[in-house]
Short mmCIF file of N, CA and C in Angstrom, two decimals:
data_model
loop_
_atom_site.label_atom_id
_atom_site.label_comp_id
_atom_site.label_asym_id
_atom_site.label_seq_id
_atom_site.Cartn_x
_atom_site.Cartn_y
_atom_site.Cartn_z
N MET Q 1 0.84 -1.18 0.00
CA MET Q 1 0.00 0.00 0.00
C MET Q 1 0.89 1.24 0.00
N LEU Q 2 0.48 2.21 -0.78
CA LEU Q 2 1.24 3.45 -0.88
C LEU Q 2 0.85 4.40 0.24
N ASN Q 3 1.83 5.10 0.79
CA ASN Q 3 1.58 6.13 1.79
C ASN Q 3 1.69 7.47 1.10
N ILE Q 4 0.55 8.06 0.76
CA ILE Q 4 0.52 9.30 0.01
C ILE Q 4 -0.29 10.33 0.79
N ILE Q 5 0.25 11.54 0.87
CA ILE Q 5 -0.51 12.63 1.45
C ILE Q 5 -0.85 13.58 0.31
N ALA Q 6 -2.14 13.76 0.07
CA ALA Q 6 -2.59 14.63 -1.01
C ALA Q 6 -3.63 15.59 -0.46
N ASP Q 7 -3.52 16.84 -0.86
CA ASP Q 7 -4.54 17.81 -0.45
C ASP Q 7 -5.64 17.85 -1.52
N SER Q 8 -6.63 18.71 -1.32
CA SER Q 8 -7.77 18.75 -2.24
C SER Q 8 -7.36 19.14 -3.65
N THR Q 9 -6.36 20.00 -3.78
CA THR Q 9 -5.86 20.37 -5.11
C THR Q 9 -5.22 19.17 -5.79
N ASP Q 10 -4.44 18.42 -5.04
CA ASP Q 10 -3.82 17.21 -5.58
C ASP Q 10 -4.89 16.21 -6.03
N LEU Q 11 -5.91 16.02 -5.21
CA LEU Q 11 -6.97 15.07 -5.56
C LEU Q 11 -7.70 15.50 -6.83
N THR Q 12 -7.91 16.80 -6.98
CA THR Q 12 -8.53 17.31 -8.20
C THR Q 12 -7.65 17.02 -9.40
N THR Q 13 -6.35 17.24 -9.26
CA THR Q 13 -5.40 16.96 -10.34
C THR Q 13 -5.38 15.48 -10.68
N LEU Q 14 -5.29 14.64 -9.67
CA LEU Q 14 -5.24 13.19 -9.90
C LEU Q 14 -6.50 12.69 -10.61
N THR Q 15 -7.65 13.19 -10.19
CA THR Q 15 -8.92 12.80 -10.81
C THR Q 15 -8.97 13.27 -12.26
N SER Q 16 -8.52 14.48 -12.50
CA SER Q 16 -8.50 15.03 -13.85
C SER Q 16 -7.59 14.22 -14.77
N VAL Q 17 -6.43 13.85 -14.27
CA VAL Q 17 -5.49 13.04 -15.05
C VAL Q 17 -6.11 11.68 -15.37
N LEU Q 18 -6.70 11.05 -14.38
CA LEU Q 18 -7.34 9.76 -14.60
C LEU Q 18 -8.44 9.86 -15.64
N ASP Q 19 -9.31 10.85 -15.51
CA ASP Q 19 -10.41 11.01 -16.46
C ASP Q 19 -9.91 11.27 -17.87
N GLU Q 20 -8.94 12.18 -17.99
CA GLU Q 20 -8.42 12.51 -19.32
C GLU Q 20 -7.71 11.32 -19.96
N TYR Q 21 -6.87 10.65 -19.19
CA TYR Q 21 -6.14 9.50 -19.73
C TYR Q 21 -7.11 8.41 -20.18
N CYS Q 22 -8.07 8.09 -19.34
CA CYS Q 22 -9.01 7.03 -19.67
C CYS Q 22 -9.88 7.39 -20.87
N THR Q 23 -10.25 8.64 -21.00
CA THR Q 23 -11.04 9.07 -22.15
C THR Q 23 -10.20 8.97 -23.43
N GLN Q 24 -8.97 9.48 -23.37
CA GLN Q 24 -8.09 9.45 -24.55
C GLN Q 24 -7.82 8.03 -25.03
N HIS Q 25 -7.68 7.11 -24.10
CA HIS Q 25 -7.30 5.74 -24.44
C HIS Q 25 -8.47 4.76 -24.38
N ARG Q 26 -9.65 5.32 -24.27
CA ARG Q 26 -10.90 4.53 -24.25
C ARG Q 26 -10.85 3.41 -23.20
N VAL Q 27 -10.46 3.79 -22.00
CA VAL Q 27 -10.43 2.86 -20.88
C VAL Q 27 -11.72 3.08 -20.10
N PHE Q 28 -12.66 2.15 -20.21
CA PHE Q 28 -13.97 2.34 -19.60
C PHE Q 28 -14.32 1.28 -18.56
N GLU Q 29 -13.67 0.15 -18.59
CA GLU Q 29 -13.95 -0.91 -17.62
C GLU Q 29 -13.41 -0.52 -16.25
N ILE Q 30 -14.19 -0.80 -15.22
CA ILE Q 30 -13.82 -0.40 -13.85
C ILE Q 30 -12.45 -0.95 -13.46
N GLY Q 31 -12.19 -2.20 -13.71
CA GLY Q 31 -10.90 -2.80 -13.35
C GLY Q 31 -9.74 -2.14 -14.05
N ASP Q 32 -9.93 -1.80 -15.32
CA ASP Q 32 -8.88 -1.13 -16.09
C ASP Q 32 -8.65 0.29 -15.58
N ARG Q 33 -9.75 1.00 -15.24
CA ARG Q 33 -9.63 2.35 -14.67
C ARG Q 33 -8.92 2.29 -13.31
N ASP Q 34 -9.23 1.26 -12.53
CA ASP Q 34 -8.57 1.10 -11.23
C ASP Q 34 -7.06 0.92 -11.41
N GLU Q 35 -6.67 0.15 -12.41
CA GLU Q 35 -5.24 -0.05 -12.68
C GLU Q 35 -4.58 1.26 -13.10
N CYS Q 36 -5.26 2.04 -13.91
CA CYS Q 36 -4.73 3.36 -14.30
C CYS Q 36 -4.59 4.25 -13.07
N ALA Q 37 -5.58 4.22 -12.19
CA ALA Q 37 -5.53 5.03 -10.96
C ALA Q 37 -4.34 4.60 -10.10
N ARG Q 38 -4.09 3.30 -9.99
CA ARG Q 38 -2.94 2.81 -9.21
C ARG Q 38 -1.63 3.32 -9.81
N ARG Q 39 -1.54 3.30 -11.14
CA ARG Q 39 -0.32 3.79 -11.80
C ARG Q 39 -0.12 5.28 -11.54
N ILE Q 40 -1.20 6.04 -11.62
CA ILE Q 40 -1.13 7.48 -11.38
C ILE Q 40 -0.70 7.75 -9.93
N LEU Q 41 -1.29 7.03 -8.99
CA LEU Q 41 -0.91 7.21 -7.58
C LEU Q 41 0.54 6.81 -7.33
N ALA Q 42 1.00 5.77 -8.01
CA ALA Q 42 2.40 5.36 -7.86
C ALA Q 42 3.33 6.46 -8.36
N LEU Q 43 3.00 7.04 -9.51
CA LEU Q 43 3.80 8.15 -10.03
C LEU Q 43 3.79 9.33 -9.07
N PHE Q 44 2.60 9.64 -8.54
CA PHE Q 44 2.46 10.75 -7.59
C PHE Q 44 3.34 10.51 -6.36
N SER Q 45 3.33 9.28 -5.88
CA SER Q 45 4.12 8.96 -4.68
C SER Q 45 5.62 9.05 -4.94
N LEU Q 46 6.02 8.96 -6.22
CA LEU Q 46 7.42 9.10 -6.60
C LEU Q 46 7.80 10.56 -6.85
N GLY Q 47 6.83 11.47 -6.69
CA GLY Q 47 7.12 12.88 -6.84
C GLY Q 47 6.68 13.50 -8.14
N VAL Q 48 6.01 12.72 -8.99
CA VAL Q 48 5.48 13.26 -10.24
C VAL Q 48 4.11 13.85 -9.89
N THR Q 49 4.06 15.16 -9.70
CA THR Q 49 2.85 15.76 -9.15
C THR Q 49 2.11 16.71 -10.08
N SER Q 50 2.75 17.16 -11.16
CA SER Q 50 2.05 18.09 -12.04
C SER Q 50 1.17 17.31 -13.02
N ARG Q 51 0.08 17.92 -13.40
CA ARG Q 51 -0.87 17.31 -14.33
C ARG Q 51 -0.16 16.93 -15.63
N HIS Q 52 0.60 17.86 -16.15
CA HIS Q 52 1.32 17.62 -17.41
C HIS Q 52 2.29 16.44 -17.29
N ALA Q 53 3.06 16.43 -16.23
CA ALA Q 53 4.05 15.36 -16.05
C ALA Q 53 3.38 14.01 -15.85
N LEU Q 54 2.29 13.98 -15.11
CA LEU Q 54 1.57 12.72 -14.90
C LEU Q 54 1.04 12.18 -16.23
N LEU Q 55 0.40 13.04 -17.02
CA LEU Q 55 -0.12 12.59 -18.31
C LEU Q 55 1.00 12.14 -19.23
N GLU Q 56 2.11 12.88 -19.23
CA GLU Q 56 3.24 12.50 -20.06
C GLU Q 56 3.76 11.11 -19.70
N ARG Q 57 3.94 10.87 -18.40
CA ARG Q 57 4.44 9.57 -17.95
C ARG Q 57 3.43 8.45 -18.22
N MET Q 58 2.15 8.73 -18.03
CA MET Q 58 1.11 7.73 -18.30
C MET Q 58 1.06 7.38 -19.78
N ASN Q 59 1.30 8.35 -20.62
CA ASN Q 59 1.23 8.11 -22.07
C ASN Q 59 2.43 7.38 -22.62
N ARG Q 60 3.46 7.20 -21.83
CA ARG Q 60 4.64 6.44 -22.29
C ARG Q 60 4.28 4.98 -22.51
N VAL Q 61 3.39 4.46 -21.70
CA VAL Q 61 2.93 3.08 -21.82
C VAL Q 61 1.42 3.10 -21.89
N VAL Q 62 0.86 2.74 -23.02
CA VAL Q 62 -0.59 2.77 -23.21
C VAL Q 62 -1.18 1.47 -22.75
N VAL Q 63 -2.29 1.58 -21.98
CA VAL Q 63 -3.00 0.38 -21.50
C VAL Q 63 -3.70 -0.28 -22.64
#
């Protein structure tokens, strides 16, 4: 389990990244979206916190 501290702005960013990534890549199944969310949270916990950087890193490997 990841230990992440995120404020409301971070949560808004993370949600936005998840929604945009899943829409762009047509990820609609709950399990697949959950996996994308886990990847985004893992990146966030490694210090990748900007919306742009998160999307860039997520787009390196397409689900």
